[in-house]
JSON list of C-alpha atoms in Angstrom, two decimals:
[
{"chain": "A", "resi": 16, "resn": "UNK", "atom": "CA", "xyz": [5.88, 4.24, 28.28]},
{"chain": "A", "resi": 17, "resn": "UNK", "atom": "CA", "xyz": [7.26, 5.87, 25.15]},
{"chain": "A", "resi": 18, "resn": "UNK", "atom": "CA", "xyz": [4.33, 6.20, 22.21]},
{"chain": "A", "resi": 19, "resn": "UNK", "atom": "CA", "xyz": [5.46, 6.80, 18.74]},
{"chain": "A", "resi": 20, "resn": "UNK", "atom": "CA", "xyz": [2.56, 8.29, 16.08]},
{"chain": "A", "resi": 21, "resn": "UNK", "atom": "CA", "xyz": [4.23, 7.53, 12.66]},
{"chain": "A", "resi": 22, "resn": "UNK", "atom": "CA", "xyz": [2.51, 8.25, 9.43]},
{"chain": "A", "resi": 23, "resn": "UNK", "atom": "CA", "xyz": [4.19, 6.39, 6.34]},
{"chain": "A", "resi": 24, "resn": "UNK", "atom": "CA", "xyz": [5.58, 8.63, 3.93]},
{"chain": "A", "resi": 25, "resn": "UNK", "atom": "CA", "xyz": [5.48, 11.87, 5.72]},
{"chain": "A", "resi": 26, "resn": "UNK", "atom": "CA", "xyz": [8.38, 14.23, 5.94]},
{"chain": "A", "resi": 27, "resn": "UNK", "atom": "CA", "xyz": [7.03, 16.38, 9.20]},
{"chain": "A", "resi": 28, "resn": "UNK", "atom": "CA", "xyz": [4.04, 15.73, 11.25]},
{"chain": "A", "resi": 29, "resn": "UNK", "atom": "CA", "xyz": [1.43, 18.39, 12.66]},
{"chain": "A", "resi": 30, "resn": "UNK", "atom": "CA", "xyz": [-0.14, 18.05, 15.82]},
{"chain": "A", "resi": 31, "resn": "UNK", "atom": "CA", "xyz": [-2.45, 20.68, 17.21]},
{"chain": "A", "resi": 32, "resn": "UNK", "atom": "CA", "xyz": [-3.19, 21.43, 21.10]},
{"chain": "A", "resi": 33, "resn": "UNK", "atom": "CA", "xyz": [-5.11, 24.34, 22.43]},
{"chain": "A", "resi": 34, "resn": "UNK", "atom": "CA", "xyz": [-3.54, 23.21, 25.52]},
{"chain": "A", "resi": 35, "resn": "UNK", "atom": "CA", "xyz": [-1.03, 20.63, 26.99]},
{"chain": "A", "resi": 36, "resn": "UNK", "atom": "CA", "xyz": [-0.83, 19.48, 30.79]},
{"chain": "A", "resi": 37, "resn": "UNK", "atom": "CA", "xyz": [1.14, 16.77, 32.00]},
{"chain": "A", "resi": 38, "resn": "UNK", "atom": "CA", "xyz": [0.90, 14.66, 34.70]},
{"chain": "A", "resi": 39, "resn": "UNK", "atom": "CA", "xyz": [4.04, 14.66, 37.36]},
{"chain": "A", "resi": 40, "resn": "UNK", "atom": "CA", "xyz": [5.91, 12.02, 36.03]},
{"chain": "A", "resi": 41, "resn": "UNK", "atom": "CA", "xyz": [4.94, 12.68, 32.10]},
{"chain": "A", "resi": 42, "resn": "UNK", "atom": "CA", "xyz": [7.49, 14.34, 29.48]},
{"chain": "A", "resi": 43, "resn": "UNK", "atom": "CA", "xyz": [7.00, 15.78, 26.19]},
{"chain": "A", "resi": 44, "resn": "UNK", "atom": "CA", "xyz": [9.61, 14.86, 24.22]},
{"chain": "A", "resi": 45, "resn": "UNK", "atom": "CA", "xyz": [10.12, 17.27, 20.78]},
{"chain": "A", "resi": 46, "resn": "UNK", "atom": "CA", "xyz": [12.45, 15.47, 18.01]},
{"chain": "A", "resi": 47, "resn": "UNK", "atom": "CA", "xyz": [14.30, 17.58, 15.99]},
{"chain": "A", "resi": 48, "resn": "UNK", "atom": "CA", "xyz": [16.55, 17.63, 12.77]},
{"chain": "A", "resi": 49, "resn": "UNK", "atom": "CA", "xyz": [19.97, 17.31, 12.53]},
{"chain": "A", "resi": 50, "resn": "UNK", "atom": "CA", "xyz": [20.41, 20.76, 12.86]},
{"chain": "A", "resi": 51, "resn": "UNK", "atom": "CA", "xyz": [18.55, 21.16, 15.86]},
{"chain": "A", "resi": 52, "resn": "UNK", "atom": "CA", "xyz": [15.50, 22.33, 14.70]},
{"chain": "A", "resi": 53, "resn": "UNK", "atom": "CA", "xyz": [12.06, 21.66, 15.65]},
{"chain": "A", "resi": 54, "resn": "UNK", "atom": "CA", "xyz": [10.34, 23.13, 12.00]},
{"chain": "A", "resi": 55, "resn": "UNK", "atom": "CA", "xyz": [7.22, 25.41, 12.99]},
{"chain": "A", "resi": 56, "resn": "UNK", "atom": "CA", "xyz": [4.52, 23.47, 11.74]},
{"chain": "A", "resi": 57, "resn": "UNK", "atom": "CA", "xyz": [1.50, 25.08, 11.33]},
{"chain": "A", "resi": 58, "resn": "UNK", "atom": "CA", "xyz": [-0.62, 25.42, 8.34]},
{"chain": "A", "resi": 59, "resn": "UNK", "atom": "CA", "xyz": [-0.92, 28.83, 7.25]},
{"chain": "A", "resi": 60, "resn": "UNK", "atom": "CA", "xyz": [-4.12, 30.11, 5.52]},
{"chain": "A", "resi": 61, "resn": "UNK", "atom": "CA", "xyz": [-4.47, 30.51, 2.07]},
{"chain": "A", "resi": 62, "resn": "UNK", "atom": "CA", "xyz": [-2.44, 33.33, 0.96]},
{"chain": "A", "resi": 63, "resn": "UNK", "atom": "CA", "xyz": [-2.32, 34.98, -2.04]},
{"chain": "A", "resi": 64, "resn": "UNK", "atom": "CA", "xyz": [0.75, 33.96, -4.10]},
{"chain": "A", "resi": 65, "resn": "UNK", "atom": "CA", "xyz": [3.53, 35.40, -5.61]},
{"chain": "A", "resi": 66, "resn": "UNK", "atom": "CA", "xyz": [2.71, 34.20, -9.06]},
{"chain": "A", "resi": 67, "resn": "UNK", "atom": "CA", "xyz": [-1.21, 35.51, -9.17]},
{"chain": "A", "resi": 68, "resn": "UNK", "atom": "CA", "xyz": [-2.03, 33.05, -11.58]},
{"chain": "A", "resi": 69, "resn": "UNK", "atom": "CA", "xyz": [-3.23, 30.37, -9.47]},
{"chain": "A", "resi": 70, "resn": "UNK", "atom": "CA", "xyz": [-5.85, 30.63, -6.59]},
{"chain": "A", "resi": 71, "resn": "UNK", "atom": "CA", "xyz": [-7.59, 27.59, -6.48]},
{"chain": "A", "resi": 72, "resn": "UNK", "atom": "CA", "xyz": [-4.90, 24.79, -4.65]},
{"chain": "A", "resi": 73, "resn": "UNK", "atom": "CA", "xyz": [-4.83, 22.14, -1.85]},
{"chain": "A", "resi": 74, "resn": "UNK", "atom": "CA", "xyz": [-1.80, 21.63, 0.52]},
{"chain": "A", "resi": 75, "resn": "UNK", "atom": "CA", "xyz": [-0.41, 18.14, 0.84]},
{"chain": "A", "resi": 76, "resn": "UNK", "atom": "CA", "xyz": [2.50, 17.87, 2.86]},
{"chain": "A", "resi": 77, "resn": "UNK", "atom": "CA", "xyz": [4.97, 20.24, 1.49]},
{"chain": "A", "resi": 78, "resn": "UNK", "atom": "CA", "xyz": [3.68, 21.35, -1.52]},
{"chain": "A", "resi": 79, "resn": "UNK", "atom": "CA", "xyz": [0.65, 23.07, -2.95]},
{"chain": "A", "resi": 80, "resn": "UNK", "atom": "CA", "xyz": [-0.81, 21.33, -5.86]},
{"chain": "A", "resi": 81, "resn": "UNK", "atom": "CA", "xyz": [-3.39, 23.12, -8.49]},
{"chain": "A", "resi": 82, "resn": "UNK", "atom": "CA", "xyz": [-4.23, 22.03, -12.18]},
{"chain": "A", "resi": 83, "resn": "UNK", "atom": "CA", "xyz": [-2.58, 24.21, -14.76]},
{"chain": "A", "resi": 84, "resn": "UNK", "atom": "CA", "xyz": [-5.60, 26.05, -15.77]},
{"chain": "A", "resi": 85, "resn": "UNK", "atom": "CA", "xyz": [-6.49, 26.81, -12.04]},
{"chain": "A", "resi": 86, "resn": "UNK", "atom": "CA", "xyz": [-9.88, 24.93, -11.62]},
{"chain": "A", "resi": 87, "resn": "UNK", "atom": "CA", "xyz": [-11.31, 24.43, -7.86]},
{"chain": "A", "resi": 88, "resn": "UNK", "atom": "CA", "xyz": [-9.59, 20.79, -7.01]},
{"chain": "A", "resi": 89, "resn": "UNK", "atom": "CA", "xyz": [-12.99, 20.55, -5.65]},
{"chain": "A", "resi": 90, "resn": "UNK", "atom": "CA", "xyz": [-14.89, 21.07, -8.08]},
{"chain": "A", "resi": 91, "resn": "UNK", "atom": "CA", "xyz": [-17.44, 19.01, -9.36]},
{"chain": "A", "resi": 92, "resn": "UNK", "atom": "CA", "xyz": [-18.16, 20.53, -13.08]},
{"chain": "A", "resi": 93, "resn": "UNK", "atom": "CA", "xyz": [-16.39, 18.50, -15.89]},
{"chain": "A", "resi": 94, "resn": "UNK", "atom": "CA", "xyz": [-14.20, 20.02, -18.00]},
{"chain": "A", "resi": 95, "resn": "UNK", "atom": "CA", "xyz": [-10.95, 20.12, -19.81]},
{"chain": "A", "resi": 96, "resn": "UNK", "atom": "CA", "xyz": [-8.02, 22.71, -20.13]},
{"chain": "A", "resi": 97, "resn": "UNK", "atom": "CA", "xyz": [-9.11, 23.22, -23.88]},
{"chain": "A", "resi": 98, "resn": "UNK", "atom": "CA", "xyz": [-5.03, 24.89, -24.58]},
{"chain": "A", "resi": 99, "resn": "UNK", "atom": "CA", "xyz": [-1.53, 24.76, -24.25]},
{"chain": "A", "resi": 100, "resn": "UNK", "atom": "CA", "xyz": [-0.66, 26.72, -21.22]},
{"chain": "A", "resi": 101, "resn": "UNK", "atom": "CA", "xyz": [2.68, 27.46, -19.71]},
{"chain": "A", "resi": 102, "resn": "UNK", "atom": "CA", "xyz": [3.86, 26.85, -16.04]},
{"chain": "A", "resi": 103, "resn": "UNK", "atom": "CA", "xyz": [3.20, 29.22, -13.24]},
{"chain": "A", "resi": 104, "resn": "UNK", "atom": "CA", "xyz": [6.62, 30.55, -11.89]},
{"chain": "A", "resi": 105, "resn": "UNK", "atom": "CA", "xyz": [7.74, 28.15, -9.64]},
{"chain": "A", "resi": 106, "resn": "UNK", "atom": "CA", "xyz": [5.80, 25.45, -10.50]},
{"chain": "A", "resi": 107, "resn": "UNK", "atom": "CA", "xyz": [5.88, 22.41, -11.99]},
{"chain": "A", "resi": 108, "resn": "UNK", "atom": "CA", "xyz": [3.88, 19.32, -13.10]},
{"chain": "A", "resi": 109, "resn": "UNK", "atom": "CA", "xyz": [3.34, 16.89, -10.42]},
{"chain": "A", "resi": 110, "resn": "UNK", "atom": "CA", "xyz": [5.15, 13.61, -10.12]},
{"chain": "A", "resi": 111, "resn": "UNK", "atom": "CA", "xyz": [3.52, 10.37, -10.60]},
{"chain": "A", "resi": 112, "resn": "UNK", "atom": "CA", "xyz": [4.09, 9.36, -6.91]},
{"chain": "A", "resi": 113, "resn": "UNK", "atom": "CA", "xyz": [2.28, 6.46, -4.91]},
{"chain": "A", "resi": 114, "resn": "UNK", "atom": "CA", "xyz": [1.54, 9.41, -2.19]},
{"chain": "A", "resi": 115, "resn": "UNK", "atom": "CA", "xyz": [0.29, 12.15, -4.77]},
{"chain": "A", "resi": 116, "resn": "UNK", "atom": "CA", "xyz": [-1.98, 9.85, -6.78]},
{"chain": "A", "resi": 117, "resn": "UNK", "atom": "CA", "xyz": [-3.97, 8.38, -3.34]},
{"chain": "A", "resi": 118, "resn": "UNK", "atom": "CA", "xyz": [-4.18, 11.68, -1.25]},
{"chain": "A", "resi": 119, "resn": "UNK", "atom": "CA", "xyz": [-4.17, 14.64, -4.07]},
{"chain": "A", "resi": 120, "resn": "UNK", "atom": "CA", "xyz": [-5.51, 13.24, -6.84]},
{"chain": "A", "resi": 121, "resn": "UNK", "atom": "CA", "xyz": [-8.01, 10.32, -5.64]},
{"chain": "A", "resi": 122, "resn": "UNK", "atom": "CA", "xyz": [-9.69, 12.50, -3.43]},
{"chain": "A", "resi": 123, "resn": "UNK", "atom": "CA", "xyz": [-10.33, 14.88, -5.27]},
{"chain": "A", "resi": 124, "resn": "UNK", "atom": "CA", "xyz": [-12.57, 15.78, -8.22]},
{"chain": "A", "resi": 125, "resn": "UNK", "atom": "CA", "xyz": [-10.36, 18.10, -9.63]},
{"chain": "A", "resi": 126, "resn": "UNK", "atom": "CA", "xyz": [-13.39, 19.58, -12.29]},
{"chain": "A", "resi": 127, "resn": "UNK", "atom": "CA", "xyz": [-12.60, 16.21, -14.83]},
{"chain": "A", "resi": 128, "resn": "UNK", "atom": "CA", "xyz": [-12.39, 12.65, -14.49]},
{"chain": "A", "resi": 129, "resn": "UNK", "atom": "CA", "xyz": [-8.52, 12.38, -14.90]},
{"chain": "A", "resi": 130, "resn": "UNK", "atom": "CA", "xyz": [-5.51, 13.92, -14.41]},
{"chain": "A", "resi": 131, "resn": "UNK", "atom": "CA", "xyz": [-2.26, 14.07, -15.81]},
{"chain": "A", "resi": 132, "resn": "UNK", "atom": "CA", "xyz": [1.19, 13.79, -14.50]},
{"chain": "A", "resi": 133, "resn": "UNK", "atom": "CA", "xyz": [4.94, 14.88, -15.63]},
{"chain": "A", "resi": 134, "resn": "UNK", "atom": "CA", "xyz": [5.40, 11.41, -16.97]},
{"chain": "A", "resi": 135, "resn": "UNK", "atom": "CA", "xyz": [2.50, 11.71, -18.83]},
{"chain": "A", "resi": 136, "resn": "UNK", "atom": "CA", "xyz": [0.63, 9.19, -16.45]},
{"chain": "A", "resi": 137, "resn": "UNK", "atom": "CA", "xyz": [-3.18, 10.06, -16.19]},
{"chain": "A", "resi": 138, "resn": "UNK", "atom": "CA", "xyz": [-5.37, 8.75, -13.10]},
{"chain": "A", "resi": 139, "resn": "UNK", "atom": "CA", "xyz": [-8.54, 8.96, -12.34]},
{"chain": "A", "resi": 140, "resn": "UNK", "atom": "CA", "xyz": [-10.39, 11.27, -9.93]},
{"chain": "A", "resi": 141, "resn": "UNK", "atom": "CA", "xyz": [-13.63, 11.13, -7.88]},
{"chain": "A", "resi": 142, "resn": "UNK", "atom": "CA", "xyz": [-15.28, 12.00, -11.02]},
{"chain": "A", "resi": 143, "resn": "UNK", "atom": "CA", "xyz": [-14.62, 8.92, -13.01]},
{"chain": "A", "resi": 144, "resn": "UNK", "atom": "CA", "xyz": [-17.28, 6.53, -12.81]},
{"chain": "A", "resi": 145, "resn": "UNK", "atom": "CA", "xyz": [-18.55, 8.17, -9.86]},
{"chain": "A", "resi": 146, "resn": "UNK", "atom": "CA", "xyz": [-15.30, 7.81, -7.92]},
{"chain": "A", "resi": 147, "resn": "UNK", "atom": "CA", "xyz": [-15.60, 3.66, -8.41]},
{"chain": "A", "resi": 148, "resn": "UNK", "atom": "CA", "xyz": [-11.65, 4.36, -10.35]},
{"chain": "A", "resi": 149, "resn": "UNK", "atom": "CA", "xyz": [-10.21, 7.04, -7.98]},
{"chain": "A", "resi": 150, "resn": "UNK", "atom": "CA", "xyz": [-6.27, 6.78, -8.51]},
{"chain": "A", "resi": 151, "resn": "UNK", "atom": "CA", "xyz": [-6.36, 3.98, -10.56]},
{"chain": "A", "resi": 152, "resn": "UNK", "atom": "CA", "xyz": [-4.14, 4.47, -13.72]},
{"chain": "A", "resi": 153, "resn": "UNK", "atom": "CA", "xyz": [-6.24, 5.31, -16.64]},
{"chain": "A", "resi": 154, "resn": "UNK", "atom": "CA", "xyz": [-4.05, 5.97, -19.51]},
{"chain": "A", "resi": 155, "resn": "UNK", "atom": "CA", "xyz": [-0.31, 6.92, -20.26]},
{"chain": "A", "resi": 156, "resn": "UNK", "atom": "CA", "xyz": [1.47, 9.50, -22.93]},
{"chain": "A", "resi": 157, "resn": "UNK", "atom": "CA", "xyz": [-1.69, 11.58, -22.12]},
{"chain": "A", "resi": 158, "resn": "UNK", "atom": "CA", "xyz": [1.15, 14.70, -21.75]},
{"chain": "A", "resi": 159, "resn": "UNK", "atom": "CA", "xyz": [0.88, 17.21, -24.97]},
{"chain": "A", "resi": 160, "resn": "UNK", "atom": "CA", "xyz": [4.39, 19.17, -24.85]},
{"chain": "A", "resi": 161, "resn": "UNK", "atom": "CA", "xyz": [4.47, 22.56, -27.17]},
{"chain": "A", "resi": 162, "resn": "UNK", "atom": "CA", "xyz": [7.71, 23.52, -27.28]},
{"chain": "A", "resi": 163, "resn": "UNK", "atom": "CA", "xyz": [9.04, 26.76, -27.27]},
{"chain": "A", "resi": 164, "resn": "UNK", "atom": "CA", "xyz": [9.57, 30.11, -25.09]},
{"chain": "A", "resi": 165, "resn": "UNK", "atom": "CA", "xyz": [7.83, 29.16, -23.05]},
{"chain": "A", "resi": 166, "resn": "UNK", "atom": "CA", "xyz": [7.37, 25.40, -23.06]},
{"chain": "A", "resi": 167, "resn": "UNK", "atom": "CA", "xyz": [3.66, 25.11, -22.70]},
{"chain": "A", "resi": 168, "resn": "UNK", "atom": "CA", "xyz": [0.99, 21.96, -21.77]},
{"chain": "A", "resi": 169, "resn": "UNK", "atom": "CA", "xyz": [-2.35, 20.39, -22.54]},
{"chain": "A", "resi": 170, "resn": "UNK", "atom": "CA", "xyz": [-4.06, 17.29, -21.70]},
{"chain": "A", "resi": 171, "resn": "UNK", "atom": "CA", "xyz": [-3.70, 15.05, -24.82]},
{"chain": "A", "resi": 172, "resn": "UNK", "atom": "CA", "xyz": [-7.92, 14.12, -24.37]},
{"chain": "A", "resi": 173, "resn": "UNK", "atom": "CA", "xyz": [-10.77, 15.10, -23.19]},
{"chain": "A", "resi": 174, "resn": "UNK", "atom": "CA", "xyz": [-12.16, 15.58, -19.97]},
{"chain": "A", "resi": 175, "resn": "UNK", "atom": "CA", "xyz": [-8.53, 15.57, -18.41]},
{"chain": "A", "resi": 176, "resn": "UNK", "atom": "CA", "xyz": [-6.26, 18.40, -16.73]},
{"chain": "A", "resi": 177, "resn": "UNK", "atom": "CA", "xyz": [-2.75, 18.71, -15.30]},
{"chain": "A", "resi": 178, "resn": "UNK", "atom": "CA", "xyz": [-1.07, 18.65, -12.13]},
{"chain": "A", "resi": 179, "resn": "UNK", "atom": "CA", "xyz": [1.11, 21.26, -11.14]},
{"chain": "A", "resi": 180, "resn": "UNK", "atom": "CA", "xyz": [2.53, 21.41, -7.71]},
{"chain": "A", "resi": 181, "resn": "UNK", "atom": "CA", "xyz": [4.71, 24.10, -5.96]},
{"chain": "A", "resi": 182, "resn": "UNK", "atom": "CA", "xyz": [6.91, 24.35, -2.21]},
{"chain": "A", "resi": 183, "resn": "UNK", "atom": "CA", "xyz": [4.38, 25.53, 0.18]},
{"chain": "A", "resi": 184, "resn": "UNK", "atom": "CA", "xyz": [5.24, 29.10, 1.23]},
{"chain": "A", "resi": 185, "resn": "UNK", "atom": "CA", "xyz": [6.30, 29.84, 4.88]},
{"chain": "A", "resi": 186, "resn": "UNK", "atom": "CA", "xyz": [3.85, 32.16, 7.12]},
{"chain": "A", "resi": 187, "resn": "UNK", "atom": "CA", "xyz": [6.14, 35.33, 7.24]},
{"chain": "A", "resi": 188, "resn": "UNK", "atom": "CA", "xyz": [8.19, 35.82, 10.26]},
{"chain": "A", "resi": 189, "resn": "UNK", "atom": "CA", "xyz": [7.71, 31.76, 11.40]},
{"chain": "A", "resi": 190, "resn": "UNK", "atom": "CA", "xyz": [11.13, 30.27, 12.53]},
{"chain": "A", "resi": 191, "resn": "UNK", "atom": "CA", "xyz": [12.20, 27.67, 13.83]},
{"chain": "A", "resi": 192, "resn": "UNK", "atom": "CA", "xyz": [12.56, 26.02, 17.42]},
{"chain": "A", "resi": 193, "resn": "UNK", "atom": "CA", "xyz": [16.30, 25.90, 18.17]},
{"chain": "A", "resi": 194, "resn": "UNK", "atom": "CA", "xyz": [16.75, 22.86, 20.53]},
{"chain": "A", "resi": 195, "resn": "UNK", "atom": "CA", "xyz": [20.15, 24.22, 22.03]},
{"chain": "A", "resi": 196, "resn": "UNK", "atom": "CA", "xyz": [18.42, 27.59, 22.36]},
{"chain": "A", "resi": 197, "resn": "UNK", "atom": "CA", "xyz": [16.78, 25.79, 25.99]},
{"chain": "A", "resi": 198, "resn": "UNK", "atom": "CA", "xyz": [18.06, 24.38, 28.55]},
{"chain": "A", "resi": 199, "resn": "UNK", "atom": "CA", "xyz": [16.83, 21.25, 30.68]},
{"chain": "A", "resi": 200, "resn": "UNK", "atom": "CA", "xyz": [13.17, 22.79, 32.52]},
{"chain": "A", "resi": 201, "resn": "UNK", "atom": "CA", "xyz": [13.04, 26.01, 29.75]},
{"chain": "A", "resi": 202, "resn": "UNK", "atom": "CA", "xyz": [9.23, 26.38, 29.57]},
{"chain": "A", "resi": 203, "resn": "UNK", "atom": "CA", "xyz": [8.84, 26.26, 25.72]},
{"chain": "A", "resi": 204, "resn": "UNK", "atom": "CA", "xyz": [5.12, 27.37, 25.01]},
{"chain": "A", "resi": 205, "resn": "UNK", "atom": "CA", "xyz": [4.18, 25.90, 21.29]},
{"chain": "A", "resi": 206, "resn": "UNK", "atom": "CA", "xyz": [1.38, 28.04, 19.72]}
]
């Protein structure tokens, strides 16, 4: 019997053992990319990025999101960025996608009641009306742009802050699983 876990919308999957037996008779089977890869998938620990600007994130999928003026996306004081701020090095603001709005910004209080996407989209988080509007859409054109060198952003109202989202950093010295690196009966131990 073949048994297939999908989640919608994810790009990679992680499944953690501390240890796998099978039966006689059982098979693992390991799907991999096109190129042969099976992508190490663990999730790192926080580390300290590149950047030093923001230290207060959440990992979703491939990405580590933050608000621009690097408040605990747990946190439960409400506040507002209060200035124009400028983007991180390699970050950017979040899309307004179906995926980001119910699992980064819904459940999360973020330190406001809503937050505010690239498109200038603003949904609410646990904090709004004590959660009763998490990731509903709130308000649009709630995106202040200052333009300049460099091009910096505030919420345009109160009680709001903005997404920002980055590529999650690989754990140093993690590769890949190279399928035609085995042969049929290689004992691959995944760790």
């Amino acid at each position: 019997t073949v048994q297939k876990l999908e989640v919608l919308g994810a790009t990679a999957m992680e499944l953690s053992f501390p240890r796998v037996e099978l039966a006689d008779g059982y098979r693992l089977r390991i799907t991999c990319d096109r190129e042969g890869k099976v992508p190490a998938l663990a999730t790192p620990a926080p580390m300290p990025l590149a950047d030093g600007l923001i230290t207060k994130y959440l990992t979703f999928g491939e990405h580590l999101y933050a608000s621009l003026d690097n408040i605990d996306p747990n946190s439960i004081s409400v506040g507002t960025q209060q200035q124009h701020l400028a983007l991180p090095e390699g970050w950017e603001i979040a899309p307004s996608q179906p995926l980001i709005v119910s699992e980064v910004i819904a459940k999360h209080p973020w330190g406001t009641h809503v937050v505010v996407c690239a498109n200038g989209n603003a949904y609410s988080t646990t904090l709004h009306e004590l959660g009763r509007r998490a990731g509903q859409l709130f308000n649009s054109n709630r995106l202040s742009v200052q333009r300049g060198n460099p091009t910096k952003y505030k919420p345009a109202a109160n009680q709001f802050r903005i997404l920002i989202r980055r590529p999650r950093p690989r754990p140093v010295g993690a590769t890949p699983l190279r399928v035609q690196d085995h042969s049929p009966g290689d004992r691959v131990i995944v760790a």
